[in-house]
mmCIF file of C-alpha atoms in Angstrom:
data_model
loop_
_atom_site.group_PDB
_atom_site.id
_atom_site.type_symbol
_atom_site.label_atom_id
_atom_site.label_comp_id
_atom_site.label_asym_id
_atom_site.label_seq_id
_atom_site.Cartn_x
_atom_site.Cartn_y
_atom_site.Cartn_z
ATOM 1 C CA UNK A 14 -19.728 -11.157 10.485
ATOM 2 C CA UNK A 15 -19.338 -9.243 13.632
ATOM 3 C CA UNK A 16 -16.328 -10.332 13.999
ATOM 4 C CA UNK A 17 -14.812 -9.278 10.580
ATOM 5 C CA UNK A 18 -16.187 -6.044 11.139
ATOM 6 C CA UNK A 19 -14.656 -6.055 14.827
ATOM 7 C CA UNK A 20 -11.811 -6.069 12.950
ATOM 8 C CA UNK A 21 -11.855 -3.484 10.826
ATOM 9 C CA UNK A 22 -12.982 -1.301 13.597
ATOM 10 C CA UNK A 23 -9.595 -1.772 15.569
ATOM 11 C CA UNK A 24 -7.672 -1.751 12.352
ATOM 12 C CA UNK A 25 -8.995 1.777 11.808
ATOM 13 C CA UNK A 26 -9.077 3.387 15.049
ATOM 14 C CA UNK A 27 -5.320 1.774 15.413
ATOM 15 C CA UNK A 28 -4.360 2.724 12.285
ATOM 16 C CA UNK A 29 -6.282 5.621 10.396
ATOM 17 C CA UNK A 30 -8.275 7.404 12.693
ATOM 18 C CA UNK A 31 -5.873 10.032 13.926
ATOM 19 C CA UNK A 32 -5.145 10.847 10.542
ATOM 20 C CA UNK A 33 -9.128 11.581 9.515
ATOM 21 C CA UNK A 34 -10.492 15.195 9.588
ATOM 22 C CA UNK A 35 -14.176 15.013 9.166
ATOM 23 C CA UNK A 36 -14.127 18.679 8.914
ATOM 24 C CA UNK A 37 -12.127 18.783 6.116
ATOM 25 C CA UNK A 38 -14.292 19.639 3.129
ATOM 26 C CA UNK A 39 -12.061 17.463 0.925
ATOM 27 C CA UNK A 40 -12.401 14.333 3.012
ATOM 28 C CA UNK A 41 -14.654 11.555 1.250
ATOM 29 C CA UNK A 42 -13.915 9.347 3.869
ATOM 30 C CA UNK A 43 -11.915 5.534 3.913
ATOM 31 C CA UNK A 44 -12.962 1.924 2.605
ATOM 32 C CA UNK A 45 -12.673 -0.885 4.080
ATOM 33 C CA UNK A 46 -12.651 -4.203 1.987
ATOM 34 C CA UNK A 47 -15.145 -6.922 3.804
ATOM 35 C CA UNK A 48 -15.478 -9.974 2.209
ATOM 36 C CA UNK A 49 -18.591 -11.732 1.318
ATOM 37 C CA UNK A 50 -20.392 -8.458 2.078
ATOM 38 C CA UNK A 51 -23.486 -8.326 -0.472
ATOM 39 C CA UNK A 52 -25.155 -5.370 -1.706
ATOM 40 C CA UNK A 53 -28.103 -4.288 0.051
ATOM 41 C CA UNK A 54 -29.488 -0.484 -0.385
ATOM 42 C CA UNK A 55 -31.394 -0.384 2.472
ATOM 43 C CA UNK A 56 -28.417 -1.087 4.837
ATOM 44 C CA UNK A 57 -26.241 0.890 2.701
ATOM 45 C CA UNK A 58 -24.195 -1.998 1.812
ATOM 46 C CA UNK A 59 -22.395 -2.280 -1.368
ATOM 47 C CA UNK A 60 -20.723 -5.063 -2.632
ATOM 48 C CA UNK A 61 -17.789 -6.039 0.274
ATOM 49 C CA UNK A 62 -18.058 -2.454 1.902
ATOM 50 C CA UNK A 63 -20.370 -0.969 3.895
ATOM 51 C CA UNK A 64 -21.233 2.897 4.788
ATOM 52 C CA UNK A 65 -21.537 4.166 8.080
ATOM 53 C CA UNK A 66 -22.495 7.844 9.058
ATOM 54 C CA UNK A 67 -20.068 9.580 12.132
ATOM 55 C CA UNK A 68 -22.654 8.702 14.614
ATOM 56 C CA UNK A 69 -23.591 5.412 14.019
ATOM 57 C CA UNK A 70 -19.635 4.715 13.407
ATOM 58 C CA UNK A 71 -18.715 5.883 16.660
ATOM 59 C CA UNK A 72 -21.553 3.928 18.555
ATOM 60 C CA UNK A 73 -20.593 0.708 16.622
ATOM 61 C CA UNK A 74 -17.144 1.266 17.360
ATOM 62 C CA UNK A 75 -18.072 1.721 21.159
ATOM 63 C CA UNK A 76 -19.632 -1.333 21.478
ATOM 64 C CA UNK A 77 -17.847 -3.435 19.108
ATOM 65 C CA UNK A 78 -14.135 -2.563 21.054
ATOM 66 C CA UNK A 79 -15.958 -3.066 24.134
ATOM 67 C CA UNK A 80 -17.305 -6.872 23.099
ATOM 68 C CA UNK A 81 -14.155 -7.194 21.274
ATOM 69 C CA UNK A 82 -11.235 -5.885 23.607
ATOM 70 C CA UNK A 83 -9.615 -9.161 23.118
ATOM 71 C CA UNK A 84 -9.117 -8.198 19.320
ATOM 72 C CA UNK A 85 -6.434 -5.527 20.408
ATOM 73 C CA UNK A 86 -2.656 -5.883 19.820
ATOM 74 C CA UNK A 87 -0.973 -8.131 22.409
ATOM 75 C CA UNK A 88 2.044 -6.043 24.303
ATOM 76 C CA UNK A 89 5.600 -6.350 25.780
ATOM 77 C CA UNK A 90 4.676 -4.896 29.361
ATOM 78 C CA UNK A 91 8.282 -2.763 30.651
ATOM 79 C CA UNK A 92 7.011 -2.822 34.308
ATOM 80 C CA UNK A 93 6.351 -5.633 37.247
ATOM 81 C CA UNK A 94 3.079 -5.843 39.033
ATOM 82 C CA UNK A 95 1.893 -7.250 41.759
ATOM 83 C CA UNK A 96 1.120 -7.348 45.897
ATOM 84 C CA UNK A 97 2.027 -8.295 49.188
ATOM 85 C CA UNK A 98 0.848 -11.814 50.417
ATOM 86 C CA UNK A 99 1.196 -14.436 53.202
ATOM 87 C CA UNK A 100 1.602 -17.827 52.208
ATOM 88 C CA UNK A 101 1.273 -21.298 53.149
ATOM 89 C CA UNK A 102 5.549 -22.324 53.779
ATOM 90 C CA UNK A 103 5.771 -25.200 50.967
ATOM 91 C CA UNK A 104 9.323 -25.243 51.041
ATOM 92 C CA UNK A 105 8.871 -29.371 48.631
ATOM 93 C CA UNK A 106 7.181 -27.071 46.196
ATOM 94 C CA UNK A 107 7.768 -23.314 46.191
ATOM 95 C CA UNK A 108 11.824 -22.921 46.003
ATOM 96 C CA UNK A 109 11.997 -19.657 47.364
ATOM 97 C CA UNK A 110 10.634 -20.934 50.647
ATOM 98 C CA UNK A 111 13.411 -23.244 51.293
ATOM 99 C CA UNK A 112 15.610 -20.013 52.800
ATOM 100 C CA UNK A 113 12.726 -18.680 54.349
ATOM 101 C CA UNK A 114 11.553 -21.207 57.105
ATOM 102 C CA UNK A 115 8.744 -20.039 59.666
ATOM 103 C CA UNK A 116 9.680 -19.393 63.625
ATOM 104 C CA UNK A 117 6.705 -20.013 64.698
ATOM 105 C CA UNK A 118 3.296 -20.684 63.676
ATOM 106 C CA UNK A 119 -0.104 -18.837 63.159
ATOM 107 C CA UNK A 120 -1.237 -18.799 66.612
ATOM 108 C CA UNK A 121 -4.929 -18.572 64.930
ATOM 109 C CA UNK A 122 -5.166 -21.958 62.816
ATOM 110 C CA UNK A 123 -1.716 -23.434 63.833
ATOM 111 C CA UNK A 124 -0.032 -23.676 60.494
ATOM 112 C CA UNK A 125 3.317 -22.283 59.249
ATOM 113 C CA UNK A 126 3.077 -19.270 56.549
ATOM 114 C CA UNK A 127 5.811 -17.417 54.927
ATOM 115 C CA UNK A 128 4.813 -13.491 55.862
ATOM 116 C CA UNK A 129 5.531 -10.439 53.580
ATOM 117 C CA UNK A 130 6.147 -12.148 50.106
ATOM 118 C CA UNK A 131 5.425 -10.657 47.015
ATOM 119 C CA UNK A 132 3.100 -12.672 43.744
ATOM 120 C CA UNK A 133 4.034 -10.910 40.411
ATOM 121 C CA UNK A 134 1.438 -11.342 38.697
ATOM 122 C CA UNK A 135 3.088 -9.579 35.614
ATOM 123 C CA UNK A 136 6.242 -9.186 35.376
ATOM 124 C CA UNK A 137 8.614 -7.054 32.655
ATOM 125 C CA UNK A 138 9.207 -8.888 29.242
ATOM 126 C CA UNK A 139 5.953 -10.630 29.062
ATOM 127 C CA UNK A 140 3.410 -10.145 26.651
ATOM 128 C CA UNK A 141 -0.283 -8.524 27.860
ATOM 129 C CA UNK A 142 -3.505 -8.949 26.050
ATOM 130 C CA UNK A 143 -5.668 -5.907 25.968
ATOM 131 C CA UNK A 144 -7.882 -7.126 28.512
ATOM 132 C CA UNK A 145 -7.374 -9.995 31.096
ATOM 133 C CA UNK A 146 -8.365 -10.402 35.008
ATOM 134 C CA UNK A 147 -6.384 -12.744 37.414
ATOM 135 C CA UNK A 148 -7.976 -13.849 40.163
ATOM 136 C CA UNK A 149 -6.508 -14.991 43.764
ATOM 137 C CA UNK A 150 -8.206 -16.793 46.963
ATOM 138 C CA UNK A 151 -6.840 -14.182 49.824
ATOM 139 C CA UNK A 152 -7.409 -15.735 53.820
ATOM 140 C CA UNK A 153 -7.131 -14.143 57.130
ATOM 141 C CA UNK A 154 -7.342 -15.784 60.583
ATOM 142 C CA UNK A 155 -8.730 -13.418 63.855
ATOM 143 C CA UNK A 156 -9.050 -14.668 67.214
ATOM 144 C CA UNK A 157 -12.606 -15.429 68.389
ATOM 145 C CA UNK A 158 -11.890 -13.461 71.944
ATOM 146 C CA UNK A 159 -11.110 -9.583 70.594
ATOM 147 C CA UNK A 160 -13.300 -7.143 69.886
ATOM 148 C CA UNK A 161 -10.902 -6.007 66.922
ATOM 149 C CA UNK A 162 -12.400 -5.113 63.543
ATOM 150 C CA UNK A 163 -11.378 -7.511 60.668
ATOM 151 C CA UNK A 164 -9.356 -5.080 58.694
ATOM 152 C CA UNK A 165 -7.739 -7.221 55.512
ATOM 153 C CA UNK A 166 -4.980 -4.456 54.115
ATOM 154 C CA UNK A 167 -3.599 -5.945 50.696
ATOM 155 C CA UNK A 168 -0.556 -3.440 49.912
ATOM 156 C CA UNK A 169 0.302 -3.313 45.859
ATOM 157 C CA UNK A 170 3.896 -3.346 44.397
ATOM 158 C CA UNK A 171 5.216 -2.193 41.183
ATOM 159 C CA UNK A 172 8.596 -2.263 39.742
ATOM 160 C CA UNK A 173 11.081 -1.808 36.766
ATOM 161 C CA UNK A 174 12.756 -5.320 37.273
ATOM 162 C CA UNK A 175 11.581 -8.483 36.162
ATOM 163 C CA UNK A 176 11.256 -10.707 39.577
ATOM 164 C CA UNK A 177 10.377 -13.946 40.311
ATOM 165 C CA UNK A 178 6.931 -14.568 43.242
ATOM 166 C CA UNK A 179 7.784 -16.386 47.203
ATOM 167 C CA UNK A 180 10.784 -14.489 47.916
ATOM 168 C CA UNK A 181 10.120 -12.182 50.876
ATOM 169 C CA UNK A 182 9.655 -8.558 50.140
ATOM 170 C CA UNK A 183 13.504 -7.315 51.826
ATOM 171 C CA UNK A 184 15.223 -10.469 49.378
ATOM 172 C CA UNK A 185 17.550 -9.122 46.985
ATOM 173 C CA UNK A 186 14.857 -10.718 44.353
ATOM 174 C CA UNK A 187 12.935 -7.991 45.272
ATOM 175 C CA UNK A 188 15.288 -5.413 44.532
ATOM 176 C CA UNK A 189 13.512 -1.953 43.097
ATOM 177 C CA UNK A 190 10.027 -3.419 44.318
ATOM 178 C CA UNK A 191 8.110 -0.075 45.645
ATOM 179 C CA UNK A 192 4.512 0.245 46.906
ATOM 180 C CA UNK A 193 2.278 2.054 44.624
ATOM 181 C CA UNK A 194 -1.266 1.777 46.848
ATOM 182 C CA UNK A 195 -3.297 -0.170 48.933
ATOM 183 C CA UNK A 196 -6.882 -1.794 49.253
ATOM 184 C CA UNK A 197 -8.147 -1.992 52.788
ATOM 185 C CA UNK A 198 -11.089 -4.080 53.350
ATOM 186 C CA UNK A 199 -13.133 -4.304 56.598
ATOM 187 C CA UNK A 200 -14.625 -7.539 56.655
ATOM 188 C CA UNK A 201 -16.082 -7.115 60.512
ATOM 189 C CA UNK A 202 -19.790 -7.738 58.853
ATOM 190 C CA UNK A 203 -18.739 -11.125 58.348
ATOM 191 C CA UNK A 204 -18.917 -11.417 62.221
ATOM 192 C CA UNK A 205 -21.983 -8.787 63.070
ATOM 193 C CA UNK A 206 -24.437 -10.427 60.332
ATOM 194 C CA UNK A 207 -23.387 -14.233 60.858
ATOM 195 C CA UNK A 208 -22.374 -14.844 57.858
ATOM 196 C CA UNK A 209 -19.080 -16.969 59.123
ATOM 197 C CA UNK A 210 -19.050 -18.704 62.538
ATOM 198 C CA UNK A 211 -15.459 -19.953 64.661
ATOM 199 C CA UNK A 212 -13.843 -22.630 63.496
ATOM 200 C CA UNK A 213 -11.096 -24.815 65.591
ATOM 201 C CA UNK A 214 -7.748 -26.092 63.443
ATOM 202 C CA UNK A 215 -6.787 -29.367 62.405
ATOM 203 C CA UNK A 216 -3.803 -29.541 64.488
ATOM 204 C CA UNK A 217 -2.437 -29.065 68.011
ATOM 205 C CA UNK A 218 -0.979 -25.671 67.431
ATOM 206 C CA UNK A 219 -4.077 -23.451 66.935
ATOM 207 C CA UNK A 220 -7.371 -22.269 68.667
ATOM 208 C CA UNK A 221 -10.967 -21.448 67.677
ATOM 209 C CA UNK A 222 -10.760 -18.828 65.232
ATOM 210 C CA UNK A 223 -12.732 -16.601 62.394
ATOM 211 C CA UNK A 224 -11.704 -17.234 58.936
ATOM 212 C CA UNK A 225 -11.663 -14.385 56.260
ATOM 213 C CA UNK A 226 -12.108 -15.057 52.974
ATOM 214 C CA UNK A 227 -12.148 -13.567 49.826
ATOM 215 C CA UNK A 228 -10.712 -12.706 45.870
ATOM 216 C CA UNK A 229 -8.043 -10.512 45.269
ATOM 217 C CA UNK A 230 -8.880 -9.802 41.140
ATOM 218 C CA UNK A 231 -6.408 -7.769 38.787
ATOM 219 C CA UNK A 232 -7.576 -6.271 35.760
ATOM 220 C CA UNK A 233 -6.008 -5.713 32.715
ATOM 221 C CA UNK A 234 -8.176 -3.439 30.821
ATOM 222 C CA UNK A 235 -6.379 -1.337 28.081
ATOM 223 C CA UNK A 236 -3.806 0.960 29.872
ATOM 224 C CA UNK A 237 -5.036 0.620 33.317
ATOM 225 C CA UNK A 238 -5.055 -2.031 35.798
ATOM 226 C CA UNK A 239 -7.278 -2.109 38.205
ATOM 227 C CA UNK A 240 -7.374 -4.342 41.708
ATOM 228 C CA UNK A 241 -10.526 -5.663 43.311
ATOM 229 C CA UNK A 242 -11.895 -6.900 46.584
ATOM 230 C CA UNK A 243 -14.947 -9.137 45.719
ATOM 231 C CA UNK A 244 -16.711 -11.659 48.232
ATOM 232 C CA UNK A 245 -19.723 -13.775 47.102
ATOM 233 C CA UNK A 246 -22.269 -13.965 49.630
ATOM 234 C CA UNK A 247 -24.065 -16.861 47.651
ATOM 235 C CA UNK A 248 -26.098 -14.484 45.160
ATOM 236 C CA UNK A 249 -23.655 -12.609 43.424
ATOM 237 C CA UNK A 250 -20.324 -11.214 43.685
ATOM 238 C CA UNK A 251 -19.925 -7.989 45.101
ATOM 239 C CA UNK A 252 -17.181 -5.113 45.240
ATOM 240 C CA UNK A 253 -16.232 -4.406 48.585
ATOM 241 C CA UNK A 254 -13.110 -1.894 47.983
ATOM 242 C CA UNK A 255 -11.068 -1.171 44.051
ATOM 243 C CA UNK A 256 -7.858 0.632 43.242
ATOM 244 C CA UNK A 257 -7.136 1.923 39.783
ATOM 245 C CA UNK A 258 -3.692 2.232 38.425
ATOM 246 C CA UNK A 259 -3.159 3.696 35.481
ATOM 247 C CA UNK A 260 0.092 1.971 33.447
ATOM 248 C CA UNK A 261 0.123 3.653 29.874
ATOM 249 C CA UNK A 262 4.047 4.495 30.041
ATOM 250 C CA UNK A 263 4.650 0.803 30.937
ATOM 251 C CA UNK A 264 3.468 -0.373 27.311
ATOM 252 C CA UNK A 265 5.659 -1.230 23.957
ATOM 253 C CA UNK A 266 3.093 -2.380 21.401
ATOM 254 C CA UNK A 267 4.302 -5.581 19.382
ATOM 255 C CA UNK A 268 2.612 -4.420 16.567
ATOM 256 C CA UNK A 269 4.103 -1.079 16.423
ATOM 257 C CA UNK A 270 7.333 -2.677 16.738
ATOM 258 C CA UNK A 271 6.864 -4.709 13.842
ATOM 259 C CA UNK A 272 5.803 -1.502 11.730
ATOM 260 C CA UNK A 273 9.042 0.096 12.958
ATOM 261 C CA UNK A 274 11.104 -2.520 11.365
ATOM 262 C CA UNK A 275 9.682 -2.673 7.989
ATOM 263 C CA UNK A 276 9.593 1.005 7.591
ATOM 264 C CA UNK A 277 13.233 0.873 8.410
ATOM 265 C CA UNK A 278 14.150 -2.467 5.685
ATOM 266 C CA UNK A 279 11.301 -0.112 3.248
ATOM 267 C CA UNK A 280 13.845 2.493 4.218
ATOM 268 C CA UNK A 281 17.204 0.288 3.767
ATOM 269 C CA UNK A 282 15.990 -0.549 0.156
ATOM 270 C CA UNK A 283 15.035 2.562 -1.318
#
């Protein structure tokens, strides 16, 4: 049942609420056809419809949307988003890495990485649910003998292109890619509170090292998307730095695209 009525809450604040005027005199208000609703006085229930007063309407629609944000109309995003990453070379897997072959390696843990790429995580042309959250394991490697502070700096990237993820951020893939903000994280507590200890590689190539862990998570929620830092200390996750971005004017709405093109047939045939 909460579901049906889920529903018709997004159906109406879609659909009719801009057009209501509770401070017209002459308003009496809109119905909304439930089925299987029975009559009950008490809860002001008629037969299939049900009567709400403004405020308990607008706290039911609160909570439902926010239970319910997956009921909202799936969209055609017109933007690419996504960030600047180092990644393992996997040049048998990734194809993009084939014309980008490492010099040298990490002189932390000894392996070879591909430096400066960019993961779209959306990209223009696909189609966004309302609310969704993509989640990535980030590493960094510091040398055990430096007294540096274990600043992780994850740099964000949006464009008008569709692109494909590996290629490095100057590839011609990347064409029209522009930074639109940072998260810098200072994971030196790591060290000071012993919650990670050195660790040697599993190769020749490396030395004892620190290894930096944690999740880079994008948000789709509505019109914004917003990145997080989060590291789990064992007992919970916990936010260590956020950036909000706020992407509105990158949205076409399926369903309003539909409603375009049957007004215009309604409009053909008249």
């Amino acid at each position: 049942m909460e579901g049906i009525i889920a529903s018709q809450v997004w159906e109406f604040e879609t659909k009719f609420k801009r057009n209501c005027d509770i401070t017209d005199d002459n308003f009496t208000g809109h119905a909304f056809f439930i089925q299987g609703l029975k009559a009950n006085p008490e809860k002001k229930f008629r037969d299939h419809r049900m009567k709400l007063d403004s405020d308990t309407a607008v706290a039911s629609g609160a909570v439902l949307r926010a239970l319910n944000r997956e009921l909202g109309p799936v969209r055609i995003i017109q933007s690419s988003y996504g960030y600047l990453l180092t990644e393992p070379w996997a040049p048998d897997v990734i194809e993009a890495h084939r014309s980008s072959r490492p010099t040298q390696p990490d002189p932390n843990d000894g392996d070879l990485y591909v430096k400066n790429t960019i993961c779209w995580v959306l990209k223009k042309g696909d189609e966004v649910p309302p609310f969704r959250e993509f989640r990535f394991r980030t590493m960094f490697t510091f040398p055990v003998n430096t007294k540096q502070r274990f600043k992780c700096n994850q740099l964000l990237y949006v464009s008008d292109r569709r692109h494909e993820s590996h290629y490095k951020r100057g590839h011609r893939n990347n064409t029209g890619a522009k930074e639109v903000g940072q998260i810098e994280v200072d994971m030196t507590f790591l060290r000071t509170e012993g919650h990670i200890q050195p660790v040697r590689p599993d190769n020749l190539h490396g030395r004892r090292h620190y290894r930096v862990e944690y999740d880079l998570v994008m948000i789709v929620d509505g019109y914004n998307i917003k990145y997080e830092a989060r590291w789990d200390n064992g007992q919970g996750e916990q936010v260590l730095a956020e950036k909000q971005i706020n992407i509105a004017a990158a949205f076409t709405s399926l369903e309003s695209e539909d409603e375009s093109e049957e007004d215009e047939e309604e409009y053909l045939t008249d």
